[in-house]
CSV table of C-alpha atoms and ligand atoms in Angstrom, one decimal:
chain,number,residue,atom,x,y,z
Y,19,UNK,CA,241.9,237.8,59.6
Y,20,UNK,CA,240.3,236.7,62.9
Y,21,UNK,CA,238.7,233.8,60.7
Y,22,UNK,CA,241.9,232.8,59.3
Y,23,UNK,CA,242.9,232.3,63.1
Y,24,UNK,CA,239.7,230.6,63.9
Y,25,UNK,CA,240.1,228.2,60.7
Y,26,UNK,CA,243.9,227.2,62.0
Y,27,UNK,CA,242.4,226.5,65.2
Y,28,UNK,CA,239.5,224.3,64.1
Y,29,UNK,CA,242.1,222.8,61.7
Y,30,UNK,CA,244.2,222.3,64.0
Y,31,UNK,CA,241.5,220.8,67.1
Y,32,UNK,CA,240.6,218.4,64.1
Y,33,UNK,CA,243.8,217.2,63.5
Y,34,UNK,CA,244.7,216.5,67.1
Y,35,UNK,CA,241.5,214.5,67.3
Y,36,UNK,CA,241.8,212.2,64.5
Y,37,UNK,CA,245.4,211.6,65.8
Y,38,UNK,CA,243.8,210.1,69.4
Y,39,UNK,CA,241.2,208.8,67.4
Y,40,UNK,CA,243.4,206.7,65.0
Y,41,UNK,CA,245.6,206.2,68.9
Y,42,UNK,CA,241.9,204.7,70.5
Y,43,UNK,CA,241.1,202.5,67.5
Y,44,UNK,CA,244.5,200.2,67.8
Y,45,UNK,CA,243.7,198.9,71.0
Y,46,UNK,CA,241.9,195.9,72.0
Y,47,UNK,CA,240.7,194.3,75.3
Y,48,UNK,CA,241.0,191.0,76.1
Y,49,UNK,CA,237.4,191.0,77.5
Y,50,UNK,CA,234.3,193.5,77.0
Y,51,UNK,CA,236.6,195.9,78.9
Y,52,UNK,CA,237.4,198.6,77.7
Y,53,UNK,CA,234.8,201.6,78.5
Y,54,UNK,CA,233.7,204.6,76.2
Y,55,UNK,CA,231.3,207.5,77.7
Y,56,UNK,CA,230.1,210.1,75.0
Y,57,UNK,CA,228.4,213.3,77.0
Y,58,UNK,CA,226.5,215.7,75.9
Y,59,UNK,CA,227.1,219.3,76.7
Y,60,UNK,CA,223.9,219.8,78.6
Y,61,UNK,CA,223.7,216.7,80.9
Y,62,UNK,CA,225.1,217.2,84.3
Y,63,UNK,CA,228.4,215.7,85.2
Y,64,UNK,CA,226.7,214.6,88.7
Y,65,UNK,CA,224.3,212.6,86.4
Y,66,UNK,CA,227.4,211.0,84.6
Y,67,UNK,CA,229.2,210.1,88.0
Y,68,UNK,CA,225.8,208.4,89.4
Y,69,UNK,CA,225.9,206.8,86.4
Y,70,UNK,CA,229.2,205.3,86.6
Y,71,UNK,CA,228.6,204.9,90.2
Y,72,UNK,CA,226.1,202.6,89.1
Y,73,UNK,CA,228.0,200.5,86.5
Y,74,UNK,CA,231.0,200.5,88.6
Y,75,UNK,CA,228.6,198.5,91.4
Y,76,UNK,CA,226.8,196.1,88.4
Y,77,UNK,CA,230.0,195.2,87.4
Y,78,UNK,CA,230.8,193.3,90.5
Y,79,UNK,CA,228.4,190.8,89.0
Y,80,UNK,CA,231.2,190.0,86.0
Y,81,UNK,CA,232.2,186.4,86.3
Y,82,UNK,CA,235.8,187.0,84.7
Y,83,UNK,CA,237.6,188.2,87.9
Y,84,UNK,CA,240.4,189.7,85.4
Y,85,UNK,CA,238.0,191.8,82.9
Y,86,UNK,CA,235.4,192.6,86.5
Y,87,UNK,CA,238.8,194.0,88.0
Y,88,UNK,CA,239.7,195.9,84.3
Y,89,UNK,CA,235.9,197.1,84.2
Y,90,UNK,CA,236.0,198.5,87.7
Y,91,UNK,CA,239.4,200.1,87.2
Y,92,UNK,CA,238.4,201.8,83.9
Y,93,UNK,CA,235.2,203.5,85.2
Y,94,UNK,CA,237.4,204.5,88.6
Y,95,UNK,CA,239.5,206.3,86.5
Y,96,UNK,CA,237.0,208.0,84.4
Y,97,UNK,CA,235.4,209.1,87.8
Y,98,UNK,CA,238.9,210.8,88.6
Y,99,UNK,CA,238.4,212.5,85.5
Y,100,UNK,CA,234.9,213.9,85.9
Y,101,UNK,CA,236.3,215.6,89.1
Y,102,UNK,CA,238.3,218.3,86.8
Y,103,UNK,CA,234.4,219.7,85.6
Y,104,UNK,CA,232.3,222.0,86.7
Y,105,UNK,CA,228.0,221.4,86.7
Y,106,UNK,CA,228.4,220.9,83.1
Y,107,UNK,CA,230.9,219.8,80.7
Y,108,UNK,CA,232.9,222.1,78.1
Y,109,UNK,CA,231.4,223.3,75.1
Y,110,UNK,CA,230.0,220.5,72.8
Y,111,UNK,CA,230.6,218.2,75.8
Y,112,UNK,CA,233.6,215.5,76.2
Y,113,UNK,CA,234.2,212.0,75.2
Y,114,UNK,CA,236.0,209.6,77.8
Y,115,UNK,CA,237.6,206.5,77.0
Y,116,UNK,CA,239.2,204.4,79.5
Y,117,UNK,CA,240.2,200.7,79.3
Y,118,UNK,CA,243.1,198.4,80.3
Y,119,UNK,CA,244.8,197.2,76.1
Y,120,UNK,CA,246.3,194.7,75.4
Y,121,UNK,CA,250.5,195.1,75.0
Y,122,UNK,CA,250.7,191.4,73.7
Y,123,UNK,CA,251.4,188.1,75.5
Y,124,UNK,CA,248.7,188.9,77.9
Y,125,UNK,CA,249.8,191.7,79.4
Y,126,UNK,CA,247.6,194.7,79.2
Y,127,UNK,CA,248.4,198.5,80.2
Y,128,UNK,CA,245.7,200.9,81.2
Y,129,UNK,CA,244.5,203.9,79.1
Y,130,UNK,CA,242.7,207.0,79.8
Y,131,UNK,CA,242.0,209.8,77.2
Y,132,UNK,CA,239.3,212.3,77.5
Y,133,UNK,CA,238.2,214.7,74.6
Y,134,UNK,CA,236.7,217.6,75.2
Y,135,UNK,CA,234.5,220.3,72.9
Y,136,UNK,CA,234.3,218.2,69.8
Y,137,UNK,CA,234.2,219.9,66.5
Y,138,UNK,CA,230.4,219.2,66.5
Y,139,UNK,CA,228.0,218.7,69.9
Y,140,UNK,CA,227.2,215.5,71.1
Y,141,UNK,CA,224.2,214.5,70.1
Y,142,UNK,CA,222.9,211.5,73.2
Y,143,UNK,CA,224.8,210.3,76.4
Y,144,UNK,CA,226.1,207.0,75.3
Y,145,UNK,CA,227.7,204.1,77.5
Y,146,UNK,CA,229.6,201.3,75.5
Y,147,UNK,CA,231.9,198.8,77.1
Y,148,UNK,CA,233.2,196.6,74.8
Y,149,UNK,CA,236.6,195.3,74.0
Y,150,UNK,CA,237.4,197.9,71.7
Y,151,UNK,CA,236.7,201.7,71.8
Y,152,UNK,CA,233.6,203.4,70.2
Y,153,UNK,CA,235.0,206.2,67.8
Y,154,UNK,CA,232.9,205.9,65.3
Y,155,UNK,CA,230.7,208.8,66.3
Y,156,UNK,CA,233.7,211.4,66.8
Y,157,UNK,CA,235.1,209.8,63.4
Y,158,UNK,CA,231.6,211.0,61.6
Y,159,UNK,CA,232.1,214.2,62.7
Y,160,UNK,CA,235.4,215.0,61.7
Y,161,UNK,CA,234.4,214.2,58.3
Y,162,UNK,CA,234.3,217.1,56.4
Y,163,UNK,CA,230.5,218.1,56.2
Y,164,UNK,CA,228.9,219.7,53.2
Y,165,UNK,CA,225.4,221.5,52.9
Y,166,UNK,CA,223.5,220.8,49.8
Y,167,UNK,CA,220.4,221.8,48.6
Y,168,UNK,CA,217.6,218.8,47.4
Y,169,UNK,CA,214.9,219.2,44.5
Y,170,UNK,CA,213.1,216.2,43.4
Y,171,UNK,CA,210.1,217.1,41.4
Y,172,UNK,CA,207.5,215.4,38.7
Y,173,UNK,CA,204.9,216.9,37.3
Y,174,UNK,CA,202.4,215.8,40.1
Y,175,UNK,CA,204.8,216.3,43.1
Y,176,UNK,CA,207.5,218.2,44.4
Y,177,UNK,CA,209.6,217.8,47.5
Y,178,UNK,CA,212.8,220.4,48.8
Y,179,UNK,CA,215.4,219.6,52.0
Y,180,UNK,CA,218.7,219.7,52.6
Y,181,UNK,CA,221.7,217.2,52.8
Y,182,UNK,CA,223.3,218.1,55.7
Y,183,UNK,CA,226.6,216.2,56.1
Y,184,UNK,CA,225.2,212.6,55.9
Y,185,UNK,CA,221.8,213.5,57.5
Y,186,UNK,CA,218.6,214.0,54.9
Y,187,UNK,CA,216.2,216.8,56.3
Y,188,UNK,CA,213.2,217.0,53.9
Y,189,UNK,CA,212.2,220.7,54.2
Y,190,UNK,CA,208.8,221.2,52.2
Y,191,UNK,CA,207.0,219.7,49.7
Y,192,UNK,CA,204.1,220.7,47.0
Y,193,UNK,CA,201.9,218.8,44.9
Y,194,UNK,CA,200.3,220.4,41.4
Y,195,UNK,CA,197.1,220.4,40.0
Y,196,UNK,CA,198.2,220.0,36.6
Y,197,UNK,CA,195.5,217.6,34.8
Y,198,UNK,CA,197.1,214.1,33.5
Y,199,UNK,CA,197.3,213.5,29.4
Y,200,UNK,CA,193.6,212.4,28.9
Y,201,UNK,CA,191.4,215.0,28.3
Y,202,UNK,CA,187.5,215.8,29.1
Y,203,UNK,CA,185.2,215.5,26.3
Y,204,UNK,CA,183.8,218.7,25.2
Y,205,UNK,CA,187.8,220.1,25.2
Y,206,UNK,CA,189.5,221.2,22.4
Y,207,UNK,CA,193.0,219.4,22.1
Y,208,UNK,CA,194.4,223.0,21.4
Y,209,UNK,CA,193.1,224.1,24.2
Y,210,UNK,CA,193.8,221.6,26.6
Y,211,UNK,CA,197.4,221.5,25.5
Y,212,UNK,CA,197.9,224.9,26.7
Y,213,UNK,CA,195.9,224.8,29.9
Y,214,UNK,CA,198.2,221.9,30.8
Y,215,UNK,CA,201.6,224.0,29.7
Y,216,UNK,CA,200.6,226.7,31.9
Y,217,UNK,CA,199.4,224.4,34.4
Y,218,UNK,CA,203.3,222.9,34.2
Y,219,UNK,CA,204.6,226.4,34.3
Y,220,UNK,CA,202.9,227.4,37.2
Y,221,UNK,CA,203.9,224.3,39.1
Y,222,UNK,CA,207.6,224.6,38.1
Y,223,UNK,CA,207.0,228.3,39.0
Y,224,UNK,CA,206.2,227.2,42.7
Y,225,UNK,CA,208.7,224.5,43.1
Y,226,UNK,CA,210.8,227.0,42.2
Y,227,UNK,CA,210.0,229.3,44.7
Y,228,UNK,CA,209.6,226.7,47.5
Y,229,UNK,CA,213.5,226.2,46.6
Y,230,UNK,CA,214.6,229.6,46.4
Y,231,UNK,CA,212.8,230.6,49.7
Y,232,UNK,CA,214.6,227.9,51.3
Y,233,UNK,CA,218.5,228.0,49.8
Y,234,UNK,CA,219.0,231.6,48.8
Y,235,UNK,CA,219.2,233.4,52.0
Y,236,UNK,CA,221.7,230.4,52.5
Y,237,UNK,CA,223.3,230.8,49.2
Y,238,UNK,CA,226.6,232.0,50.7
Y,239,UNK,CA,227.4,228.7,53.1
Y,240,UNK,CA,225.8,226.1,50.2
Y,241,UNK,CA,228.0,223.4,48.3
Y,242,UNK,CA,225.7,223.2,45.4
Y,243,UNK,CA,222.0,221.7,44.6
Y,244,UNK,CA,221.0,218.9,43.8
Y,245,UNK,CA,217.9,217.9,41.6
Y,246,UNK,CA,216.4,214.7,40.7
Y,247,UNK,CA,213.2,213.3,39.2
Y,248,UNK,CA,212.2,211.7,36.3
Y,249,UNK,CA,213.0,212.6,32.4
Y,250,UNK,CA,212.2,215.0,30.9
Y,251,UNK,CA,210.9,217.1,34.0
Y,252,UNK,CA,214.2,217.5,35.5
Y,253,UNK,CA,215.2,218.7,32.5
Y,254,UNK,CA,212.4,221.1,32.1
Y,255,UNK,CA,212.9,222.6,35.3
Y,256,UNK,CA,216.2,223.3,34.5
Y,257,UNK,CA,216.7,224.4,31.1
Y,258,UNK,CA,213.5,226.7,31.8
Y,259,UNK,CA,215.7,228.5,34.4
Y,260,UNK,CA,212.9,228.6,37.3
Y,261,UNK,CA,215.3,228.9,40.0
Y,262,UNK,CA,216.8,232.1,41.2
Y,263,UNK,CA,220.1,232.4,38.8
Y,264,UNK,CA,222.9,232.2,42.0
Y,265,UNK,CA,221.2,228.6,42.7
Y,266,UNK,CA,221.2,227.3,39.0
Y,267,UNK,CA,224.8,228.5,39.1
Y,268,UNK,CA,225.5,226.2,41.9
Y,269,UNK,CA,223.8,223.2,40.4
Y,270,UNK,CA,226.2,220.2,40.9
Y,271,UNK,CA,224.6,217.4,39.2
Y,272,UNK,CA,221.1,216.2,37.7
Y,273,UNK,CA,219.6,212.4,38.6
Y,274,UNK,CA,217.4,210.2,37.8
Y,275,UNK,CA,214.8,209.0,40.4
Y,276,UNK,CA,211.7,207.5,40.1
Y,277,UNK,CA,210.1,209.1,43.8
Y,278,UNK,CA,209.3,212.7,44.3
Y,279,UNK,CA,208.3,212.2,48.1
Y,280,UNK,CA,210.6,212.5,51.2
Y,281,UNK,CA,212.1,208.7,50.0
Y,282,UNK,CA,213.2,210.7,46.9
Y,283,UNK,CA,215.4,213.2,48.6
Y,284,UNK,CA,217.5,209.9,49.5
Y,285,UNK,CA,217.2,208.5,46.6
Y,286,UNK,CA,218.4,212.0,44.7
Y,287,UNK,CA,221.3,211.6,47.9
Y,288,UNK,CA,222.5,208.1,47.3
Y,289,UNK,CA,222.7,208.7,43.1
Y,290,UNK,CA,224.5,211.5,43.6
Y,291,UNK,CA,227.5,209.6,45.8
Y,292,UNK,CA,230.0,209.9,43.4
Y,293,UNK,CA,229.1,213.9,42.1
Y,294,UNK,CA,229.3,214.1,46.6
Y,295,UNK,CA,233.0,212.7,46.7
Y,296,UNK,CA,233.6,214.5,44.1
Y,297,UNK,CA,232.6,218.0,45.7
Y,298,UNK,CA,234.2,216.8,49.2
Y,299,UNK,CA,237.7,217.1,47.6
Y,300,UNK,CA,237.4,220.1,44.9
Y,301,UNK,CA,238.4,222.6,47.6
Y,302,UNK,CA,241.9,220.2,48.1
Y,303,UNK,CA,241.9,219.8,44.1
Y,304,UNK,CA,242.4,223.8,43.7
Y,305,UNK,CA,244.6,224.2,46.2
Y,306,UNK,CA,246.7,221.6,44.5
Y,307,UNK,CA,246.2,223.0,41.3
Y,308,UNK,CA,247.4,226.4,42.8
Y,309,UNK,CA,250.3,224.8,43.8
Y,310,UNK,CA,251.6,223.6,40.8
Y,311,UNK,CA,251.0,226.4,38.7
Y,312,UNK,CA,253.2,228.6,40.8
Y,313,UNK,CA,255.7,225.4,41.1
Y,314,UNK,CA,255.7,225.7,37.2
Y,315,UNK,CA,255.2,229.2,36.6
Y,316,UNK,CA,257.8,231.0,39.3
Y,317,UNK,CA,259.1,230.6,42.5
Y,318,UNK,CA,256.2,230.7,44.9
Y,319,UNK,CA,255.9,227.7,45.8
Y,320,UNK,CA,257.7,224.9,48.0
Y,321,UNK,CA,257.8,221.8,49.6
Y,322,UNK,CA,259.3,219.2,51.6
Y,323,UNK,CA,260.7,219.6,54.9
Y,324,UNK,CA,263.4,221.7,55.3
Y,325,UNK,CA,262.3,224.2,52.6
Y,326,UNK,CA,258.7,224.8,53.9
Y,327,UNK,CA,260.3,225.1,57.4
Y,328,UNK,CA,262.4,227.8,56.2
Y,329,UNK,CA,259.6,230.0,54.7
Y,330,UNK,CA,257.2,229.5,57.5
Y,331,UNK,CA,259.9,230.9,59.6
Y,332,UNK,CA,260.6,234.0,57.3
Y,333,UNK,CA,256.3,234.1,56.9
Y,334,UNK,CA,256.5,233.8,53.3
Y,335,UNK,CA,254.1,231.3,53.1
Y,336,UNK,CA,250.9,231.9,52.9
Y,337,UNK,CA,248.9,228.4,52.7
Y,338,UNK,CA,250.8,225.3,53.8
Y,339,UNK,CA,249.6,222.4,52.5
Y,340,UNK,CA,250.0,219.1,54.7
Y,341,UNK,CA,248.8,215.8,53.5
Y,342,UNK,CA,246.8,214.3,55.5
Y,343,UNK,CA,248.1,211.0,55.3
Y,344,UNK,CA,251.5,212.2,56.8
Y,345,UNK,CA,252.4,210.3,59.8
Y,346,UNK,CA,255.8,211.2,60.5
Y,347,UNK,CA,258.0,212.9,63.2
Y,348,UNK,CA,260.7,215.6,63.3
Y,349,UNK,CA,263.7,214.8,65.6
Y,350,UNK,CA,265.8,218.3,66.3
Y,351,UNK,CA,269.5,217.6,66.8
Y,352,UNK,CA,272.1,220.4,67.8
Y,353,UNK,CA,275.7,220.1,67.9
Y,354,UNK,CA,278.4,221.5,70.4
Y,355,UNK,CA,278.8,224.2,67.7
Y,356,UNK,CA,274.7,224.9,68.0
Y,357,UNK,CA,274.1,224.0,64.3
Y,358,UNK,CA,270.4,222.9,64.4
Y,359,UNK,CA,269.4,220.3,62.3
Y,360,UNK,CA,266.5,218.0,61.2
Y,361,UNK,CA,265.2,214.5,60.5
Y,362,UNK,CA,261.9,214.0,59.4
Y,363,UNK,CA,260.9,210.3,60.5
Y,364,UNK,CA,258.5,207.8,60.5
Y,365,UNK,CA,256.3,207.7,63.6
Y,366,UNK,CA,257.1,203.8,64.5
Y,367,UNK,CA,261.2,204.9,64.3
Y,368,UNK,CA,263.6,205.3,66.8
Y,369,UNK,CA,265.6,208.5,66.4
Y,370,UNK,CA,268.4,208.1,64.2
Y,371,UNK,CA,271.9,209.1,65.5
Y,372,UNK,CA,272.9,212.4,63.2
Y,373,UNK,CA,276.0,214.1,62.3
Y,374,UNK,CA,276.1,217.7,62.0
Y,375,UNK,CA,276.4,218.4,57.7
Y,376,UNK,CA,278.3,221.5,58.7
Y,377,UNK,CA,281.1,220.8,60.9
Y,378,UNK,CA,280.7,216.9,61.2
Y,379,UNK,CA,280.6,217.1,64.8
Y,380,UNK,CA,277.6,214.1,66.4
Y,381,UNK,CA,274.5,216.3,67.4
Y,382,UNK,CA,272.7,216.2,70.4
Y,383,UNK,CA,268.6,215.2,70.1
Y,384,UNK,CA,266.8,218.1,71.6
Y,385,UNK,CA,263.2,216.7,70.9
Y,386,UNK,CA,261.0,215.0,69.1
Y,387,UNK,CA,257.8,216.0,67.4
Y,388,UNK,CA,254.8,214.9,65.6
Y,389,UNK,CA,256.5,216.8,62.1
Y,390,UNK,CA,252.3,218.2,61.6
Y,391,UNK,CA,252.5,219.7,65.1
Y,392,UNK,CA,255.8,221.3,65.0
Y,393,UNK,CA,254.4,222.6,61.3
Y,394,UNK,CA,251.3,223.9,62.4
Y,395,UNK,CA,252.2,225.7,65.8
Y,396,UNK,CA,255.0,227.7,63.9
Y,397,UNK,CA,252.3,228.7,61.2
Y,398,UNK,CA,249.7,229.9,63.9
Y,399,UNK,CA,252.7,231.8,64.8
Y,400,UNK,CA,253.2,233.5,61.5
Y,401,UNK,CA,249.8,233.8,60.3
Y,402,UNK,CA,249.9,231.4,57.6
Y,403,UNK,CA,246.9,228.8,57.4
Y,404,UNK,CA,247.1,225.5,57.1
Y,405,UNK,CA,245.2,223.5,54.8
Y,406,UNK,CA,244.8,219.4,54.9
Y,407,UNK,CA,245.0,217.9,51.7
Y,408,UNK,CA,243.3,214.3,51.0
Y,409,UNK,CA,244.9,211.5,49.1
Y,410,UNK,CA,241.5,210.4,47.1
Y,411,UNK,CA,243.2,212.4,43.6
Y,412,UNK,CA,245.9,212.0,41.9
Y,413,UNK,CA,248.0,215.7,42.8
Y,414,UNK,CA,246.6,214.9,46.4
Y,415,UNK,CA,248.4,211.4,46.1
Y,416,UNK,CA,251.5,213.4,44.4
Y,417,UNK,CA,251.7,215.6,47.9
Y,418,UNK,CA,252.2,213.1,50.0
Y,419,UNK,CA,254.5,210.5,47.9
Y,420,UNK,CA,256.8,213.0,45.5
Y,421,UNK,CA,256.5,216.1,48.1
Y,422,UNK,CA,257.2,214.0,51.4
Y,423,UNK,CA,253.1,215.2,52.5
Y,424,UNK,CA,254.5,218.9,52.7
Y,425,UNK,CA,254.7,222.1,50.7
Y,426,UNK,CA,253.7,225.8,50.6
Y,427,UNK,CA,251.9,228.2,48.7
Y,428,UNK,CA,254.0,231.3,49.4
Y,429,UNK,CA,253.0,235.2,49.2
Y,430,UNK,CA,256.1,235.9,47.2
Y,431,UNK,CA,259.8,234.0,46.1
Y,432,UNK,CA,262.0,233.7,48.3
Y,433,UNK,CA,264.5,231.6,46.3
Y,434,UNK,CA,263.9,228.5,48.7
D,22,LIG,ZN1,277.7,221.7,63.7
């Protein structure tokens, strides 16, 4: 349960960042302007305000008196936001962006945003100033991050890491002592066959175990393995079943490399792009497949709107399902009678004027809501979890063009 609640949360932290993020990545400066500070959670904030301190007094030397003006104005304003922390920032530290954008025929608006705790730490202190925002760091770690095993192997060579998200961390490697084809004089061909078969067998035995030390006590949190080398080894190791049997159950795809040192683990990464994408979306596939299958099969299942808002309220639902392509709004209206009543809208649209469907009376706008938001905050209330679903397959594309981007896996029919 108190994971459930922790996965809504972290759901929900990621979606409010990739909103800002996709806010920050419209705007432009006229000049190098506009100011981005990513700090880590273990530099002191006294360090970042020297810091600016410094920049703010270097910037007097910008020729431009309009963009030395807009430089000096941004960092001002990032220093009045460093006054809300303490020695140190938040968890996982914060992100400030501050710049003056511009509105269109040359007039520009100032705009400040901090971010704090990202979903991952921050990594280095990093000062850009450039005319637009840097977001591709925060954008990198809001992508959803898998953990693979790597195997590349030959018969001479043997390396073992892991993939995690985009990052390649070669772990260990081995090399065998199995002799090459030729043999000594004095041999007999029967024999040497068979000293080099066990010689194989031995080495595939210790890749093995290199592998299952390594990923089996981590067999619970792993998105599958990967193993590459050339023909037939690969194969060999395989089919002969040296690995522990949970990891050959999670094997997600077998590749063709021609390195078996640390290069290899990247070559064994970028083959396997495709089987990668592939693995990023299978958790969205089955919840979409889910879906449908109570959509067919009875009446737990629902979508759109009105419907979903309906059962999230009664707590029927038990996974909603929000597209993550859905960039809409909900605008509440309420006539003199107190009829409440909804209009799901697109984000660039004013609010529509709305006549009550029950009495006909014109309804009143209460307020206006990112339609995700308003979603989300009622199912934190009710216990339900919410699950984003990506439009890279075709029942993912479904959601968000047949289902208006919302629907809901419910815990039992409620004839809505
Ligand atoms: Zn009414």
């Amino acid at each position: 349960m108190s994971t459930d609640t922790e996965n809504v949360s972290k759901d929900r932290r990621k979606y409010e960042f990739r909103k800002v993020i996709e806010e920050l990545r419209e705007y432009e400066g006229s000049g190098t302007q506009l100011v981005t500070i990513y700090i880590p959670p273990d530099r002191q904030v006294s360090d970042v305000v020297a810091h600016v301190t410094q920049e703010h007094s270097e910037a007097a030397n910008i020729k431009s008196k309009q963009t030395r003006t807009n430089v000096q104005d941004a960092l001002t304003s990032i220093k009045d936001r460093l006054r809300y922390y303490d020695t140190y920032p938040p968890d996982n530290g914060i992100v400030l962006f501050s710049g003056a954008v511009s509105t269109g025929g040359g007039q520009t608006t100032m705009v400040t945003r901090s971010l704090e705790s990202p979903p991952e730490p921050i990594q280095s202190f990093r000062y850009h100033c450039d005319s637009d925002f840097l977001t591709d760091p925060l954008e990198n770690m809001l992508a959803d991050k898998g953990l693979f095993g790597l195997i590349v192997l030959d018969r001479r060579e043997a390396n073992v890491g892991w993939l995690k998200g985009k990052r390649v961390e070669p772990v260990k490697s081995a090399s065998s002592l199995v002799p090459g084809k030729q043999r000594k004089g004095g041999q007999s061909a029967q024999r040497f066959a068979r000293l080099r078969l066990e010689a194989i067998d031995n080495f595939y035995q210790e890749v093995a175990g290199m592998a299952d030390d390594l990923f089996v006590p981590k067999r619970h949190e792993i998105d599958g393995v990967l193993v590459g080398g050339p023909s037939p080894t690969k194969d060999e190791f395989l089919d002969g079943d040296y690995l522990h049997h949970e990891l050959g159950d999670v094997v997600v795809g077998k590749f063709d490399v021609s390195y078996t040192d640390e290069s290899g683990l990247h070559d064994l990464v970028d083959s396997a792009q495709e089987v990668l994408a592939d693995q990023e979306v299978m958790k969205d596939k089955a919840e979409m497949e889910e879906f449908f299958e109570k959509l067919h099969g009875g009446e737990e299942a629902t979508y759109g709107f009105e419907p979903t808002r309906q059962n999230l309220m009664m707590g029927s639902v038990d996974r909603l399902l929000l597209s993550e392509d859905l960039r809409s709004d909900v605008v509440v209206y309420e006539c003199p009678d107190e009829h409440e009543e909804y209009e799901v809208i697109d984000r660039r649209h004013d609010d529509p004027d709305h006549t009550c469907s029950d009495c006909g009376s014109t309804s009143e706008k209460v307020k206006r809501e990112d339609v995700i938001e308003y979603l989300m905050s009622i199912a934190e209330q009710r216990g339900t979890e919410t699950k984003f679903i990506s439009t890279d397959f075709e029942k993912g594309e479904q959601l968000h063009d047949a289902f208006g981007g919302i629907a809901g896996i419910l815990r039992y029919a409620t004839g809505i």
